[in-house]
Short mmCIF file of C-alpha atoms in Angstrom, two decimals:
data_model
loop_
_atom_site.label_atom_id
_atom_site.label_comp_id
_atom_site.label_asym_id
_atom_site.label_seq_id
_atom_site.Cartn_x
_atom_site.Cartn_y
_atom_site.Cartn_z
CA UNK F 1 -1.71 -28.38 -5.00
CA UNK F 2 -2.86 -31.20 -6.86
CA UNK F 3 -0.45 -34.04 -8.56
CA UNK F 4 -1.49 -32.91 -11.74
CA UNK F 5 0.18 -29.62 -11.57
CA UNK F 6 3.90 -30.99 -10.65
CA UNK F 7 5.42 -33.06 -13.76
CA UNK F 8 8.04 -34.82 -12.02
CA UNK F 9 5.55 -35.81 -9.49
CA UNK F 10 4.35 -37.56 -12.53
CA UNK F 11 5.15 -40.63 -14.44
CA UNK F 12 5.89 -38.86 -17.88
CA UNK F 13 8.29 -40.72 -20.41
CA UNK F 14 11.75 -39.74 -19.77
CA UNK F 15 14.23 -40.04 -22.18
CA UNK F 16 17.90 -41.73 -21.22
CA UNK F 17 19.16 -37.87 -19.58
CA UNK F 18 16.46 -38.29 -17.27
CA UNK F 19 14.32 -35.69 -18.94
CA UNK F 20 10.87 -35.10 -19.93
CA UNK F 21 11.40 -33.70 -23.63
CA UNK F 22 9.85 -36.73 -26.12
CA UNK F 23 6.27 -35.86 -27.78
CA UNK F 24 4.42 -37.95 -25.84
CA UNK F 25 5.81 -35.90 -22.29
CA UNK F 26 5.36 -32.89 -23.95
CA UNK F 27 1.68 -33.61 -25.04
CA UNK F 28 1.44 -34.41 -22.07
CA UNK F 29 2.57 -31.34 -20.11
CA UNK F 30 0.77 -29.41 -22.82
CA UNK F 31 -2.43 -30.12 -21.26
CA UNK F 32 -1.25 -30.04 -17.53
CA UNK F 33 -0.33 -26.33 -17.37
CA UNK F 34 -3.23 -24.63 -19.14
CA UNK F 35 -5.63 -26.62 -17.15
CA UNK F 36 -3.69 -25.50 -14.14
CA UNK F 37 -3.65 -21.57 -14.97
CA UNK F 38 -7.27 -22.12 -15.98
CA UNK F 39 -8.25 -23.71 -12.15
CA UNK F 40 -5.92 -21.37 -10.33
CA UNK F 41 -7.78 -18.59 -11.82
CA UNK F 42 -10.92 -20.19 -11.07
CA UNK F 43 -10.16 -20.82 -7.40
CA UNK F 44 -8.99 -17.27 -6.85
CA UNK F 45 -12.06 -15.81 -8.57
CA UNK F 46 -9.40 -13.56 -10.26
CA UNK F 47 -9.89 -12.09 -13.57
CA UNK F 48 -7.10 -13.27 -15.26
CA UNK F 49 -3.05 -13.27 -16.16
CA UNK F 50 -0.62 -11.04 -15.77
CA UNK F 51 3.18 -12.36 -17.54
CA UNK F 52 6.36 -10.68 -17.89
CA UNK F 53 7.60 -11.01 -21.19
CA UNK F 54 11.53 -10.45 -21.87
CA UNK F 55 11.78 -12.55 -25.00
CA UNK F 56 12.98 -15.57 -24.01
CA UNK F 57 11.95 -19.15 -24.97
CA UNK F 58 10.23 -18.64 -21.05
CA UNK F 59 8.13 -16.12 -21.52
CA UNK F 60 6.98 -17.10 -24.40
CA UNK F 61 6.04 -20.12 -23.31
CA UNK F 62 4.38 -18.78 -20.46
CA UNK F 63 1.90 -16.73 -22.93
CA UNK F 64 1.51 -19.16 -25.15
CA UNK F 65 -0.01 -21.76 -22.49
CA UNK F 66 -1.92 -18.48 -20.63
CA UNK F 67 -3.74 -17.94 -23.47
CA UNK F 68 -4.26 -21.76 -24.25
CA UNK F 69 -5.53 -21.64 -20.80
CA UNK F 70 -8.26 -18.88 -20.42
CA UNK F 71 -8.19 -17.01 -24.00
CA UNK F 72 -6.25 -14.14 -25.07
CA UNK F 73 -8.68 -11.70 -23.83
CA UNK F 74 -7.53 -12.56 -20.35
CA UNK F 75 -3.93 -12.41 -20.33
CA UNK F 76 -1.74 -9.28 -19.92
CA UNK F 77 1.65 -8.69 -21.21
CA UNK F 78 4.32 -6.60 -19.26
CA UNK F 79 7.41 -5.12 -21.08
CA UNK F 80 9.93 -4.25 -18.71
CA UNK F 81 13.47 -2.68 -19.49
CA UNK F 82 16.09 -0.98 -18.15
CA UNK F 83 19.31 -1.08 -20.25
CA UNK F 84 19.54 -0.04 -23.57
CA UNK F 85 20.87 -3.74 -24.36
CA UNK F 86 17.38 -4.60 -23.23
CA UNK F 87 15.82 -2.85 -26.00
CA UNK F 88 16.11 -6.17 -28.44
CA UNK F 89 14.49 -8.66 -26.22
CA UNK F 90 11.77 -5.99 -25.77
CA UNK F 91 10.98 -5.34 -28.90
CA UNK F 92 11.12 -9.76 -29.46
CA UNK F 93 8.57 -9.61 -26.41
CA UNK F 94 6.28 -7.26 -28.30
CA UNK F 95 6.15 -9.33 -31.71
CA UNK F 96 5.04 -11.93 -29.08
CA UNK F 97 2.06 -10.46 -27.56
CA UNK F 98 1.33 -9.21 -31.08
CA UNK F 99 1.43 -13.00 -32.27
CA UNK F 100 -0.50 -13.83 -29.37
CA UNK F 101 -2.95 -11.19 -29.65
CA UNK F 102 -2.83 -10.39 -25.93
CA UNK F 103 -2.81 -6.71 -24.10
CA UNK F 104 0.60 -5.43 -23.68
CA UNK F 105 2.51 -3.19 -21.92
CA UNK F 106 5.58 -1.52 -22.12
CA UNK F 107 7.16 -0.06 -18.46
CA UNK F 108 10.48 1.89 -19.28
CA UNK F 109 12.27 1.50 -15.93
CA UNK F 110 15.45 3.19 -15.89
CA UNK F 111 13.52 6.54 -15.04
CA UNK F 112 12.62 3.97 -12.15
CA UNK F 113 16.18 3.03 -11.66
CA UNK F 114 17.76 6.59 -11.84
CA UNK F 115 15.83 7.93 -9.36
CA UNK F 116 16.05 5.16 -7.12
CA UNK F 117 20.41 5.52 -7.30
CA UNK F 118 19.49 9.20 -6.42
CA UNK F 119 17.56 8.36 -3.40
CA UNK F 120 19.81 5.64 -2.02
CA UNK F 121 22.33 7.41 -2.44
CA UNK F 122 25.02 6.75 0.54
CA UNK F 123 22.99 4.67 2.72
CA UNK F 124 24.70 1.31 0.72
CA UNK F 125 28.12 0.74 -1.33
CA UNK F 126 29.02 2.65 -4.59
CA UNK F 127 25.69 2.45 -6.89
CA UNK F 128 28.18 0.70 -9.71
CA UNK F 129 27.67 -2.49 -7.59
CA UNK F 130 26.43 -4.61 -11.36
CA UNK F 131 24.30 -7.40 -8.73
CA UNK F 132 22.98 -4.82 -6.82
CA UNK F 133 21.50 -2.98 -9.28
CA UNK F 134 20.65 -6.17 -11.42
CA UNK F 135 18.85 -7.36 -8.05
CA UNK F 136 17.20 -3.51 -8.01
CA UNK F 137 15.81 -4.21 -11.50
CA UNK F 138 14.76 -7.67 -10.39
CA UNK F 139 12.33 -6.40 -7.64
CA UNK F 140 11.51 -3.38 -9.29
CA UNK F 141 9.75 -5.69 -12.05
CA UNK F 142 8.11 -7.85 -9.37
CA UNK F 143 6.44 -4.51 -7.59
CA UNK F 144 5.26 -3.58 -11.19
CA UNK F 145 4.34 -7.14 -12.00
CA UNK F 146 1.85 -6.82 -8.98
CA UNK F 147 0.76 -3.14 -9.06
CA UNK F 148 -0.79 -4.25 -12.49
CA UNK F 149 -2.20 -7.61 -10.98
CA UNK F 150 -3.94 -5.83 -8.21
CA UNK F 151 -5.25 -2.91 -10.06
CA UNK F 152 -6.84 -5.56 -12.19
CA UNK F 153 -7.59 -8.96 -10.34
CA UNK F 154 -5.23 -10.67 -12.31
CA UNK F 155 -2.33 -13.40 -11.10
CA UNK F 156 1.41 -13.02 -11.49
CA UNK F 157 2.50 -15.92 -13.60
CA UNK F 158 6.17 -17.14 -13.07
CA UNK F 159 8.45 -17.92 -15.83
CA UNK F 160 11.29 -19.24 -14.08
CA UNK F 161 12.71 -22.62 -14.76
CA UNK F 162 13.87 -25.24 -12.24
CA UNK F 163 17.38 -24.99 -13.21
CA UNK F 164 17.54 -21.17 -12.24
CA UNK F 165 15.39 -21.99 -9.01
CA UNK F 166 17.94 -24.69 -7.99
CA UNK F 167 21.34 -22.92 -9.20
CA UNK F 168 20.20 -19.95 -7.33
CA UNK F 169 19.77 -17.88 -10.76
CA UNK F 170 17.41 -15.15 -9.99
CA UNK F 171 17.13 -12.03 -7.46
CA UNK F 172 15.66 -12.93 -4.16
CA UNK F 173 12.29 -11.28 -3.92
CA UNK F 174 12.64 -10.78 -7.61
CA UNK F 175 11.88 -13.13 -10.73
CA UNK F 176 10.24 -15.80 -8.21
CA UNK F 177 7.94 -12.86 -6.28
CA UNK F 178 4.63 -14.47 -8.44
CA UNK F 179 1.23 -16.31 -7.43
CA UNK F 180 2.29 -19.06 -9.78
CA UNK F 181 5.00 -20.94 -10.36
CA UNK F 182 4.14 -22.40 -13.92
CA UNK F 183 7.75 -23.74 -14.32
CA UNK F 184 8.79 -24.53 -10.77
CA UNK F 185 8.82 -28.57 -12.00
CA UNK F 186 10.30 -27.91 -15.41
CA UNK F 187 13.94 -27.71 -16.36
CA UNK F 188 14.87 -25.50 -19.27
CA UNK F 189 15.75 -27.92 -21.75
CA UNK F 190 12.13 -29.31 -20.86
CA UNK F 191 10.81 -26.02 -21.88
CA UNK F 192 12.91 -25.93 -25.12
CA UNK F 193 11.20 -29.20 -26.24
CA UNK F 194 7.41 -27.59 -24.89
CA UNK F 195 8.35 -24.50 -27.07
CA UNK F 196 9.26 -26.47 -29.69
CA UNK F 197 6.14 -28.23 -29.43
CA UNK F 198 4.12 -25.56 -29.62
CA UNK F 199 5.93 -24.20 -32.33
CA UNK F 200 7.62 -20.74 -31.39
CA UNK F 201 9.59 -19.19 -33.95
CA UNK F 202 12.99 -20.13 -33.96
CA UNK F 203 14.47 -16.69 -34.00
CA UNK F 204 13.02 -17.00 -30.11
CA UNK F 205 13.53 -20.38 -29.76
CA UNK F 206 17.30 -19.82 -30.93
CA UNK F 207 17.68 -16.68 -28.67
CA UNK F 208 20.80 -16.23 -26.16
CA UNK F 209 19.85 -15.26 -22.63
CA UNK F 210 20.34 -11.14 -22.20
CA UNK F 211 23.92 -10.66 -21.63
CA UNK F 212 24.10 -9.30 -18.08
CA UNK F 213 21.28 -11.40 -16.45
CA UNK F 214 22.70 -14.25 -14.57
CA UNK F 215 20.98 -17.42 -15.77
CA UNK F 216 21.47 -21.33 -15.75
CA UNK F 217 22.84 -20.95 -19.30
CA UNK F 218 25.71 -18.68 -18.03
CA UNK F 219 25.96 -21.62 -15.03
CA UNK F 220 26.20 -23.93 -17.73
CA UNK F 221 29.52 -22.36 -19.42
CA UNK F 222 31.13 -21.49 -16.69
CA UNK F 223 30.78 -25.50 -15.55
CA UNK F 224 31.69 -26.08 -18.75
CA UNK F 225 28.83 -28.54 -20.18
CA UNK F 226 25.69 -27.89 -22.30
CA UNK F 227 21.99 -27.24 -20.76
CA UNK F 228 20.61 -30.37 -21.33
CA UNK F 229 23.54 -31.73 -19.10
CA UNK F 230 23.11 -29.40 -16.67
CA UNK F 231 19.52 -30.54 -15.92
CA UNK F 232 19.87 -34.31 -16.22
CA UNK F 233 23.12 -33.53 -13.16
CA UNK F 234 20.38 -31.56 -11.35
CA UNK F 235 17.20 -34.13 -12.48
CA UNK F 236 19.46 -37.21 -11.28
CA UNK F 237 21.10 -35.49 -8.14
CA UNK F 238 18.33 -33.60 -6.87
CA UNK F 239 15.19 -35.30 -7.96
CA UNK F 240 16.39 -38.75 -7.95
CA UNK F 241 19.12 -38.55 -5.14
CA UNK F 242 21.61 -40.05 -6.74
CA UNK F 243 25.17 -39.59 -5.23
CA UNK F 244 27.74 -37.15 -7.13
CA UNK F 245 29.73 -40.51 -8.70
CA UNK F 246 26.19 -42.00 -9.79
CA UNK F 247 25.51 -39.01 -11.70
CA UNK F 248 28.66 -38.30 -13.27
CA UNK F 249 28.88 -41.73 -14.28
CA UNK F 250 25.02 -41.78 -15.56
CA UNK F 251 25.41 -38.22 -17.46
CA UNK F 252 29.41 -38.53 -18.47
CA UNK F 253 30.75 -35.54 -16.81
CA UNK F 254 33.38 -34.68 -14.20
CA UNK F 255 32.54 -35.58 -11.34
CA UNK F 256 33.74 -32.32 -9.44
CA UNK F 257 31.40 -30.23 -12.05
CA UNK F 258 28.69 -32.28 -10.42
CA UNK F 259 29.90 -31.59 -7.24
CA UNK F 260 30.01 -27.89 -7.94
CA UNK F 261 26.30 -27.71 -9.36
CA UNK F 262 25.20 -29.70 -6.13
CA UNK F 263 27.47 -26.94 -4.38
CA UNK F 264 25.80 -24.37 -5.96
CA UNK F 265 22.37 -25.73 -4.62
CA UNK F 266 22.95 -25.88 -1.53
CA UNK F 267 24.46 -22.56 -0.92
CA UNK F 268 21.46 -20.60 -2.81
CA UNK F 269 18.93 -22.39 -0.36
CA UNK F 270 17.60 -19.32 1.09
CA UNK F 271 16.22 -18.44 -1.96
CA UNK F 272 14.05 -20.79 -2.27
CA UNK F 273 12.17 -21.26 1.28
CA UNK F 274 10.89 -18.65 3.46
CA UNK F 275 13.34 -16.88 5.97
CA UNK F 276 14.54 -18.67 8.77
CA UNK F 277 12.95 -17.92 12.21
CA UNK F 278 14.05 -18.24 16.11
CA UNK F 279 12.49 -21.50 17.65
CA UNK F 280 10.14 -20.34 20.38
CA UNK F 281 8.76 -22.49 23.17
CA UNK F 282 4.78 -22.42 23.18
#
């Protein structure tokens, strides 16, 4: 993959936090990621885009540069809930392809769910396990996510931030099961300032993560510091390799929260490369 397609492989303007969120990085990125969905596409002779939408600044992000990238006609929307306290970021998902004018689907998947808790049944621990079955949904979504792309010669397109990938915030096999990773560089407070940028409508831009997914803003409270210093501990320790004291002095934390989100890094490794294999002798 080509330089142009990883912003902090880049030299964009950071601001003091480390972070790529003034105009000109923004204008910047702006033009980096259609460009990218539009040669990906190209490349894999596909016919377009297939992205989840959930109503969150994400997602709607996601669409927005999809359709800056190869035209609405090309991009395909996919609806996914389980829980009835999904049904609010659903319907915010569906006023987005609407403002979007892309083809959208809804997939009601606690029919999904239900039958799947039949079939399982007593080959794991009690069904109420809440991460198992948030996991379940997870991957559930992914196979759907790529029934729909095959069926149709379309790409997945990944709305995932950095900060989740790096905390360890998603289901393996699940949210990061996609062809492309469109935010794999970006940290969410990076994607505020794109969203803002591109002016979404603040009733998405001001909208809490759903309640029961796991997500670098519920990482954030429980360190006890906003987003934005969240990412600059993970830009500065992780990007930059600075050492724990370095970056709690350079982003004015605790020291130990630092240590904790490095912690937390570390530990969700596996998530993020492929599954470890024997060493064989050739």
């Amino acid at each position: 993959m080509s330089k142009a397609t990883h912003p902090h492989t880049l030299k964009l303007p950071r601001e003091d936090n480390g972070l790529a969120t003034s105009k000109a990085a923004t204008r910047r990125i702006q033009g980096i990621l259609p460009a990218f969905l539009e040669n990906k596409i190209i490349e894999a002779e596909a016919n377009g885009l297939v992205v989840p939408l959930d109503g969150s600044v994400e997602s709607t992000v996601a669409a927005a540069l999809a359709v800056d990238g190869i035209g609405a006609d090309y991009v395909t929307g996919l609806v996914m809930p389980v829980q009835l306290n999904d049904e609010a970021p659903a319907r915010t998902a569906e006023t987005v392809a609407s403002l979007l004018d892309i083809e959208c689907h809804r997939l009601q998947l606690q029919p999904v769910l239900t039958a799947f808790q039949r079939v399982v049944g007593d080959a794991g621990e009690p069904t109420d396990d809440l991460m198992a079955m948030q996991n379940a949904s997870e991957r559930f979504r992914m196979a759907c996510k790529y029934y729909v792309a095959n069926t149709r010669n379309e790409l997945v397109v990944g709305t995932v931030p950095r900060t989740d990938r790096l905390l360890g915030s998603v289901a393996k096999y699940g949210e990061n099961g996609v062809d492309l990773s469109l935010f794999g560089d970006l940290y969410r407070t990076e994607i505020e300032a794109l969203a803002d940028a591109l002016a979404v409508p603040s009733e998405i831009l001001d909208h809490s993560p759903h309640p029961i997914k796991h997500t670098s803003a519920t990482d954030a409270a429980e360190l006890g510091v906003d987003q934005t210093d969240l990412d600059s501990i993970l830009h500065f320790a992780i990007d930059r390799d600075y050492s724990a004291p370095e970056v709690a002095d350079r982003v004015d934390v605790e020291q130990s929260v630092v240590e904790r989100a490095i912690r937390w890094c570390a530990q969700t490794r596996h998530k993020r490369h492929t599954p470890p294999k024997p060493s064989m002798d050739h």
